[in-house]
Tab-separated table of C-alpha atoms and ligand atoms in Angstrom:
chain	number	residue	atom	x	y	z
A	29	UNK	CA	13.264	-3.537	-21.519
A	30	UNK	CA	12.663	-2.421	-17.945
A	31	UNK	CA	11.528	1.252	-18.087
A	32	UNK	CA	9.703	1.632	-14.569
A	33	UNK	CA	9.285	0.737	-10.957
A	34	UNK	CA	5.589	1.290	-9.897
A	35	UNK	CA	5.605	1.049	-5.644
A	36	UNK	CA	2.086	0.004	-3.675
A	37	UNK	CA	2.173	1.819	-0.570
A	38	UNK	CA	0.577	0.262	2.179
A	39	UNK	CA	2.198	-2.665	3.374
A	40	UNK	CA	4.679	-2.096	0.891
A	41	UNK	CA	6.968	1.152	0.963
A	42	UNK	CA	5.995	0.813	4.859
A	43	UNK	CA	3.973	-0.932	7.595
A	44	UNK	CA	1.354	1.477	7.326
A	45	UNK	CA	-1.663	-1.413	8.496
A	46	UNK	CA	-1.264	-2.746	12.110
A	47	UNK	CA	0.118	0.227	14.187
A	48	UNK	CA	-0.885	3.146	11.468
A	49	UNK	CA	-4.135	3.066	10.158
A	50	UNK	CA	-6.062	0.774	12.802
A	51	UNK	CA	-5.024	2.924	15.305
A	52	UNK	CA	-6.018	6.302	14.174
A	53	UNK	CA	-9.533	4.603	13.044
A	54	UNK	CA	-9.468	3.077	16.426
A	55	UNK	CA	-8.626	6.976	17.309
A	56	UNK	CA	-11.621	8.304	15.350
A	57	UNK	CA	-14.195	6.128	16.537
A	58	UNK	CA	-13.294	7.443	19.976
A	59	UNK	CA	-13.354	11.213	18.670
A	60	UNK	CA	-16.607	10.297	16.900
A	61	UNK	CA	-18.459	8.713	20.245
A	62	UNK	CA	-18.354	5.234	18.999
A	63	UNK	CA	-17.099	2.320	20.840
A	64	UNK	CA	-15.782	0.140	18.251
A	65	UNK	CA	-12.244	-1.037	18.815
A	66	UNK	CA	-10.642	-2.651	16.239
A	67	UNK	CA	-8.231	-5.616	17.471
A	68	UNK	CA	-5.143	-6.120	15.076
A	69	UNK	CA	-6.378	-9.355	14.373
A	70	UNK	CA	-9.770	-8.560	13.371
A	71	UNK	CA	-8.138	-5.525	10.935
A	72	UNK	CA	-6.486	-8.481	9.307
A	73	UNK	CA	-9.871	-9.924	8.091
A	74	UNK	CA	-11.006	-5.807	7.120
A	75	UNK	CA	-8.067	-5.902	4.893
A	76	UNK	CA	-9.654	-7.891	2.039
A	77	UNK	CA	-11.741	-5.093	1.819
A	78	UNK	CA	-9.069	-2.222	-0.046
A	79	UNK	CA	-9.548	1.527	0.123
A	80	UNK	CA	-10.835	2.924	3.572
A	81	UNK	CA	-13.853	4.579	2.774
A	82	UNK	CA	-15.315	1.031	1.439
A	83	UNK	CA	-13.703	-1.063	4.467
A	84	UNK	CA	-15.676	1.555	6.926
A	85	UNK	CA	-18.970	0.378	4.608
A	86	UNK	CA	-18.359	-3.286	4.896
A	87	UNK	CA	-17.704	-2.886	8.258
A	88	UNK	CA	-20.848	-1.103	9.163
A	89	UNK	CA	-22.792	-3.367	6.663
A	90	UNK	CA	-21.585	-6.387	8.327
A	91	UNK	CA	-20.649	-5.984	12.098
A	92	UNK	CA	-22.987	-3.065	12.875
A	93	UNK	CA	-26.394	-3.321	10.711
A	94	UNK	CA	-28.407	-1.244	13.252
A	95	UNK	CA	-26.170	1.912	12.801
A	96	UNK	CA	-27.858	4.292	10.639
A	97	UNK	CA	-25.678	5.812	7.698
A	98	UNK	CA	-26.766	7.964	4.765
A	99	UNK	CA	-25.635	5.696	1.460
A	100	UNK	CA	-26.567	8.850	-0.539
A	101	UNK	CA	-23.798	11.261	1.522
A	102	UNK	CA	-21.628	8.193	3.058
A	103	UNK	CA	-22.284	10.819	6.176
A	104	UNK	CA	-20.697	8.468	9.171
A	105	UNK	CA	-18.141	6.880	6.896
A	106	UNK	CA	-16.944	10.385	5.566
A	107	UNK	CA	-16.629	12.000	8.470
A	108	UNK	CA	-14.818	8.634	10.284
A	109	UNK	CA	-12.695	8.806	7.495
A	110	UNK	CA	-11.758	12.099	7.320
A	111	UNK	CA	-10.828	11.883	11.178
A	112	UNK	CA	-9.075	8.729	10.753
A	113	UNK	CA	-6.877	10.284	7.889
A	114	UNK	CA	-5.833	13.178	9.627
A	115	UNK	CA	-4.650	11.237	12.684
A	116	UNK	CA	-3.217	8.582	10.466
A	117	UNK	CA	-0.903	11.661	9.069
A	118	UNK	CA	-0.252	12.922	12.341
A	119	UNK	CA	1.344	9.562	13.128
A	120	UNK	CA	3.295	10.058	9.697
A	121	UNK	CA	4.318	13.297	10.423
A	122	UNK	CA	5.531	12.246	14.280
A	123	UNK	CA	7.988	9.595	12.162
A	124	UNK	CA	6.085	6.546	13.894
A	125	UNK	CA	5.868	4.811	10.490
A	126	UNK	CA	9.407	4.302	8.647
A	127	UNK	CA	9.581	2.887	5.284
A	128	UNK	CA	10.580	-1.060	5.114
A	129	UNK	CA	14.036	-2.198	4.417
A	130	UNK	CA	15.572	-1.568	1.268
A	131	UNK	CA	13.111	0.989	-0.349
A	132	UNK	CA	14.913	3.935	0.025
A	133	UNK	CA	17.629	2.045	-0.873
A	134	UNK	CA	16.150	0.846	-3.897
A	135	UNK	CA	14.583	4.426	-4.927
A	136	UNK	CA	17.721	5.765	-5.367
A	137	UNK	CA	19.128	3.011	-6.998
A	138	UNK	CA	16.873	3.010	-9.835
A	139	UNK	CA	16.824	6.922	-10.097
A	140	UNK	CA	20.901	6.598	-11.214
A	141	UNK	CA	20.143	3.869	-13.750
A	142	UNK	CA	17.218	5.968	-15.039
A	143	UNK	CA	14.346	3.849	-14.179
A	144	UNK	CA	11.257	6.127	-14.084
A	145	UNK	CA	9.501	5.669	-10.767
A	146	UNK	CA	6.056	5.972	-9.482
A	147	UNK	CA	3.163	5.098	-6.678
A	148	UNK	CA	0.077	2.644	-7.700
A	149	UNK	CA	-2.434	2.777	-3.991
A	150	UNK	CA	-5.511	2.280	-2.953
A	151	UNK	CA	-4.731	5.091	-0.473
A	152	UNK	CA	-5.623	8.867	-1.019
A	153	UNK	CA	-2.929	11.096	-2.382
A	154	UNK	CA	-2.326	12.904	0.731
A	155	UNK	CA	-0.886	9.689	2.330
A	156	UNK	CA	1.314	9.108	-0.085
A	157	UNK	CA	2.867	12.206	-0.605
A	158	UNK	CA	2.693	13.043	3.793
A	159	UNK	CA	4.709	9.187	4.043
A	160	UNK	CA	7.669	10.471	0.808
A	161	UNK	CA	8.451	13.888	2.547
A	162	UNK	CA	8.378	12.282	5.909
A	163	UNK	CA	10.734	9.405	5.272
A	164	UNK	CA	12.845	10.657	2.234
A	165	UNK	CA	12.732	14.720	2.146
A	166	UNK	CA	10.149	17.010	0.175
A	167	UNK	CA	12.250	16.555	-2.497
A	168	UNK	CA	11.841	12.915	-2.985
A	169	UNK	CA	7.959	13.944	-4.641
A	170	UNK	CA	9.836	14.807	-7.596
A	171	UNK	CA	11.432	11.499	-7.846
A	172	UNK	CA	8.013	9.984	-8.701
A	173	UNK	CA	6.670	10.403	-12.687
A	174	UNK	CA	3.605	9.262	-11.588
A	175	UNK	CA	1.234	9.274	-8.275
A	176	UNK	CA	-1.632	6.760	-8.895
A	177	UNK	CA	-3.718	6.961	-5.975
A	178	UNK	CA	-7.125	7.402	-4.271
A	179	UNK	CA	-10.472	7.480	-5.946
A	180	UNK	CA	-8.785	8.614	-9.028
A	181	UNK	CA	-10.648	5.243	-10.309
A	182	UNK	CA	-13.708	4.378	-9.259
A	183	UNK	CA	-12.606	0.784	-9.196
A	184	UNK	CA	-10.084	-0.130	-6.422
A	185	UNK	CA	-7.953	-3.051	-6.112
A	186	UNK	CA	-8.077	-5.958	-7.065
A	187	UNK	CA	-9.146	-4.254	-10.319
A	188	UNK	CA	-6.152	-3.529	-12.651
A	189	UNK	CA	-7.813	0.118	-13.001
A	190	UNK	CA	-5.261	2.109	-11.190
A	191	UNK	CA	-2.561	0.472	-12.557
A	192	UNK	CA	-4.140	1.082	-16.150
A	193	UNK	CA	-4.130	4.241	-15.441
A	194	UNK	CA	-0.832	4.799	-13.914
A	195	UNK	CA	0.262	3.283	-17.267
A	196	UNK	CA	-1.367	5.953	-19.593
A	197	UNK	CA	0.258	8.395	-17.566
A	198	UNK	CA	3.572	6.983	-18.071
A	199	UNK	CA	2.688	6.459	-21.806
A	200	UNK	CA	4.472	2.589	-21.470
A	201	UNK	CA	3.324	-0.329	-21.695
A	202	UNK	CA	2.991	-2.921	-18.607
A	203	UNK	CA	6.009	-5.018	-20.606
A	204	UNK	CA	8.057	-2.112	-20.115
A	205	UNK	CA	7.070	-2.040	-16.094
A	206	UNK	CA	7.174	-3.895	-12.508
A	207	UNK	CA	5.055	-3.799	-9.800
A	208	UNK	CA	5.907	-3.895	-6.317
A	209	UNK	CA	3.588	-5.157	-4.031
A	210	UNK	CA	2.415	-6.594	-0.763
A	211	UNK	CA	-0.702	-8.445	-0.807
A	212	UNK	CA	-2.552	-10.820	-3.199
A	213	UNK	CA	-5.412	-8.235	-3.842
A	214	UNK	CA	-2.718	-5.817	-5.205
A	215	UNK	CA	-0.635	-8.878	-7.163
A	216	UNK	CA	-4.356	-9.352	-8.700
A	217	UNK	CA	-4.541	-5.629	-10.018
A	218	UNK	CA	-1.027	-5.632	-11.081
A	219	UNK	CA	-0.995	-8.748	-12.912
A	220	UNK	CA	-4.331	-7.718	-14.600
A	221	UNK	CA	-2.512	-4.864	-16.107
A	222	UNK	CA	-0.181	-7.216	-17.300
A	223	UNK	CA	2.851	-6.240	-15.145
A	224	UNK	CA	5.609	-8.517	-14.017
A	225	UNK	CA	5.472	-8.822	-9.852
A	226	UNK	CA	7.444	-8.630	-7.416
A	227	UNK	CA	6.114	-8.946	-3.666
A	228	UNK	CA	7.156	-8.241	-0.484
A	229	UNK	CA	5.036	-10.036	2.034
A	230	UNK	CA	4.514	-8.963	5.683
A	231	UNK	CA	3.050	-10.133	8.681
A	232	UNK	CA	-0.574	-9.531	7.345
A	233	UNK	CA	-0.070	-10.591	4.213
A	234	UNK	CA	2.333	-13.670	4.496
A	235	UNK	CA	0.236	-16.839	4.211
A	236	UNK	CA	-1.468	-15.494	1.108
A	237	UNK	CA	-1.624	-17.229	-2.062
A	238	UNK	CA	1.145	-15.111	-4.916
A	239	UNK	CA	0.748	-17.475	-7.619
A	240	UNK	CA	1.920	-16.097	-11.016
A	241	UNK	CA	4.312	-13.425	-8.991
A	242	UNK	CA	7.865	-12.645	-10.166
A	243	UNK	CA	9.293	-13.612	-6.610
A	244	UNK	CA	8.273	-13.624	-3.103
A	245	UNK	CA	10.205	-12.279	-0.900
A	246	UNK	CA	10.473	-11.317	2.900
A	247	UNK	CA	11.967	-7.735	2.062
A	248	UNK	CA	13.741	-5.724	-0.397
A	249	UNK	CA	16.894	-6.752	1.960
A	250	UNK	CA	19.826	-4.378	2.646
A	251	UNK	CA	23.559	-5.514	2.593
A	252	UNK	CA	23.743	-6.429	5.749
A	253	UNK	CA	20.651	-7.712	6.029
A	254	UNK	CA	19.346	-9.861	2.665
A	255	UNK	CA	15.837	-10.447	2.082
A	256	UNK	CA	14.620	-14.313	2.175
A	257	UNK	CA	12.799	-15.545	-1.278
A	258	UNK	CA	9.603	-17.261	0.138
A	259	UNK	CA	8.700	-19.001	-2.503
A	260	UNK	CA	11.842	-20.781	-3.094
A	261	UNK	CA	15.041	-20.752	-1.039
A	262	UNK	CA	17.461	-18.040	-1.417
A	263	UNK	CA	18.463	-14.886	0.009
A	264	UNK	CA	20.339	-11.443	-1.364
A	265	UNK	CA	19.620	-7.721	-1.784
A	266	UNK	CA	17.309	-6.144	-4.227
A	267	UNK	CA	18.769	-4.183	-7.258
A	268	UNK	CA	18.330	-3.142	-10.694
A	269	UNK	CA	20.675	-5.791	-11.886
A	270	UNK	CA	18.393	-8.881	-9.808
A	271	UNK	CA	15.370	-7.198	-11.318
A	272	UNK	CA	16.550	-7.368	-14.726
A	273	UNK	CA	17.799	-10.994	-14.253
A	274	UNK	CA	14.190	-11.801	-12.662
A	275	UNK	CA	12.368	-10.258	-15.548
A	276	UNK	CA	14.856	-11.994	-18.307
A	277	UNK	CA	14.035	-15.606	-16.768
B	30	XBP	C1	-4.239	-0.727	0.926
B	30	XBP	C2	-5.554	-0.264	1.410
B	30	XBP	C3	-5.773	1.101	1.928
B	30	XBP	C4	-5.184	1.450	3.245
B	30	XBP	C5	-5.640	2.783	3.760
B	30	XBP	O1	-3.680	0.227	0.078
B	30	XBP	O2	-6.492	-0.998	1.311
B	30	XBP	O3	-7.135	1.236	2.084
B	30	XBP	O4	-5.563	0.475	4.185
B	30	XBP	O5	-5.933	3.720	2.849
B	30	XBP	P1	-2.453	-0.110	-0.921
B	30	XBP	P2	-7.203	4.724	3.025
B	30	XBP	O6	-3.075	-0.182	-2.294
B	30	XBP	O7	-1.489	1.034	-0.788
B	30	XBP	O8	-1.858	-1.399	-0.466
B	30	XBP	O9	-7.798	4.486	4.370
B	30	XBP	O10	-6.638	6.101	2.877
B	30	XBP	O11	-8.170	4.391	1.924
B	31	MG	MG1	-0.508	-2.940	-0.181
């Protein structure tokens, strides 16, 4: 019995990557005296590294050994961060980043038939919440039972961790739950919490492998646009009654 809808964010509710994130770390770097650029394709390969903070590590560990960095404080990779988030937010807040087809759509469609709702990211809280009020009103926070997000686990995807613990919250188990996500690192952390999966793919995330998810799909679709099913042919809209006939399969 489906009793929730747990939402990634990035890549999922909205194209946060290519034109949101990279830019305002390409943004920071600048404010920070550093002349690293990062090129949308070379963000690509940074994605398989989740959670900012620990991309901004691998990147310096990898691409940029001789910069010096406290491991104790994360010093550079804080204060990059920080920067990067609040220009990230800015770009929220101007309404640059609008959330995909079909999600606000499907929000309110599972509010009326009493689905509980809630957020399972890799990204920090303020993110999530700047991206809801943005897109669907300061109210729409309330919508949301739970907001799973951040370093509220040490462990970020692909470990199921956050979605563990967006479960206890909720007091259900995964078999009463689906996951929405974009990427194979967050079908990984889903699945290993035992939830059914539905995914979304977009352009970063297209060609990866979604074995063992629900369906893939293009988009959530609208009416007068449908989504494509990747993963085998078909096309339609996204609603409580196709999840229900997904999970029931
Ligand atoms: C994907 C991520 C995040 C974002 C940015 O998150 O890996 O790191 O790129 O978030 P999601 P921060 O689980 O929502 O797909 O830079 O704030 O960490
Ligand atoms: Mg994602």
């Amino acid at each position: 019995m489906l009793k929730a809808l747990l939402f990634d964010v990035d890549g999922t509710l909205a194209d946060t990557e290519r034109e949101g994130h990279r830019l305002a770390y390409n943004e920071a770097f600048v404010a920070h005296g550093l002349e690293w650029q990062w090129s949308a394709e070379f963000y690509g390969q940074l994605l398989a590294v989740t959670g900012g903070k620990e991309r901004l590590r691998h990147y310096l560990e990898q691409f940029q050994p001789d910069v010096a960095w406290d491991p104790a404080t994360g010093g550079l990779i804080g204060a990059v961060y920080q920067t990067k988030t609040e220009l990230y937010q800015r770009r929220l807040l101007a309404g640059e980043i609008p959330l995909r087809p079909g999600v606000a759509r499907l929000l309110r469609e599972a509010r009326t038939a009493g689905l509980l709702l809630g957020v399972v990211t890799t990204t920090s809280p303020g993110n999530v919440t700047t991206l809801l009020e943005q897109t669907l009103g300061a109210e729409a926070l309330d919508w949301f039972s739970v907001i799973a997000a951040g370093d509220i686990v040490p462990a970020k995807k692909p470990a199921p961790d956050i979605y563990l613990w967006a479960l206890a919250q909720l007091q259900l188990p995964a078999s009463a739950c689906l996951a929405i996500e974009d990427s194979a690192v967050g079908l990984q952390a889903a699945t290993g919490a035992g939830l059914a999966t539905l995914i979304t793919v977009n352009d970063y995330t297209r060609g990866e492998d979604f074995g063992g998810a629900l369906a893939v799909l293009s988009d959530l679709g609208e009416p007068d646009a449908p989504y494509r099913r990747l993963d085998q042919g078909g096309s339609g809209v996204v609603d409580v009654a196709q999840l229900h006939a997904w999970l029931s399969q």
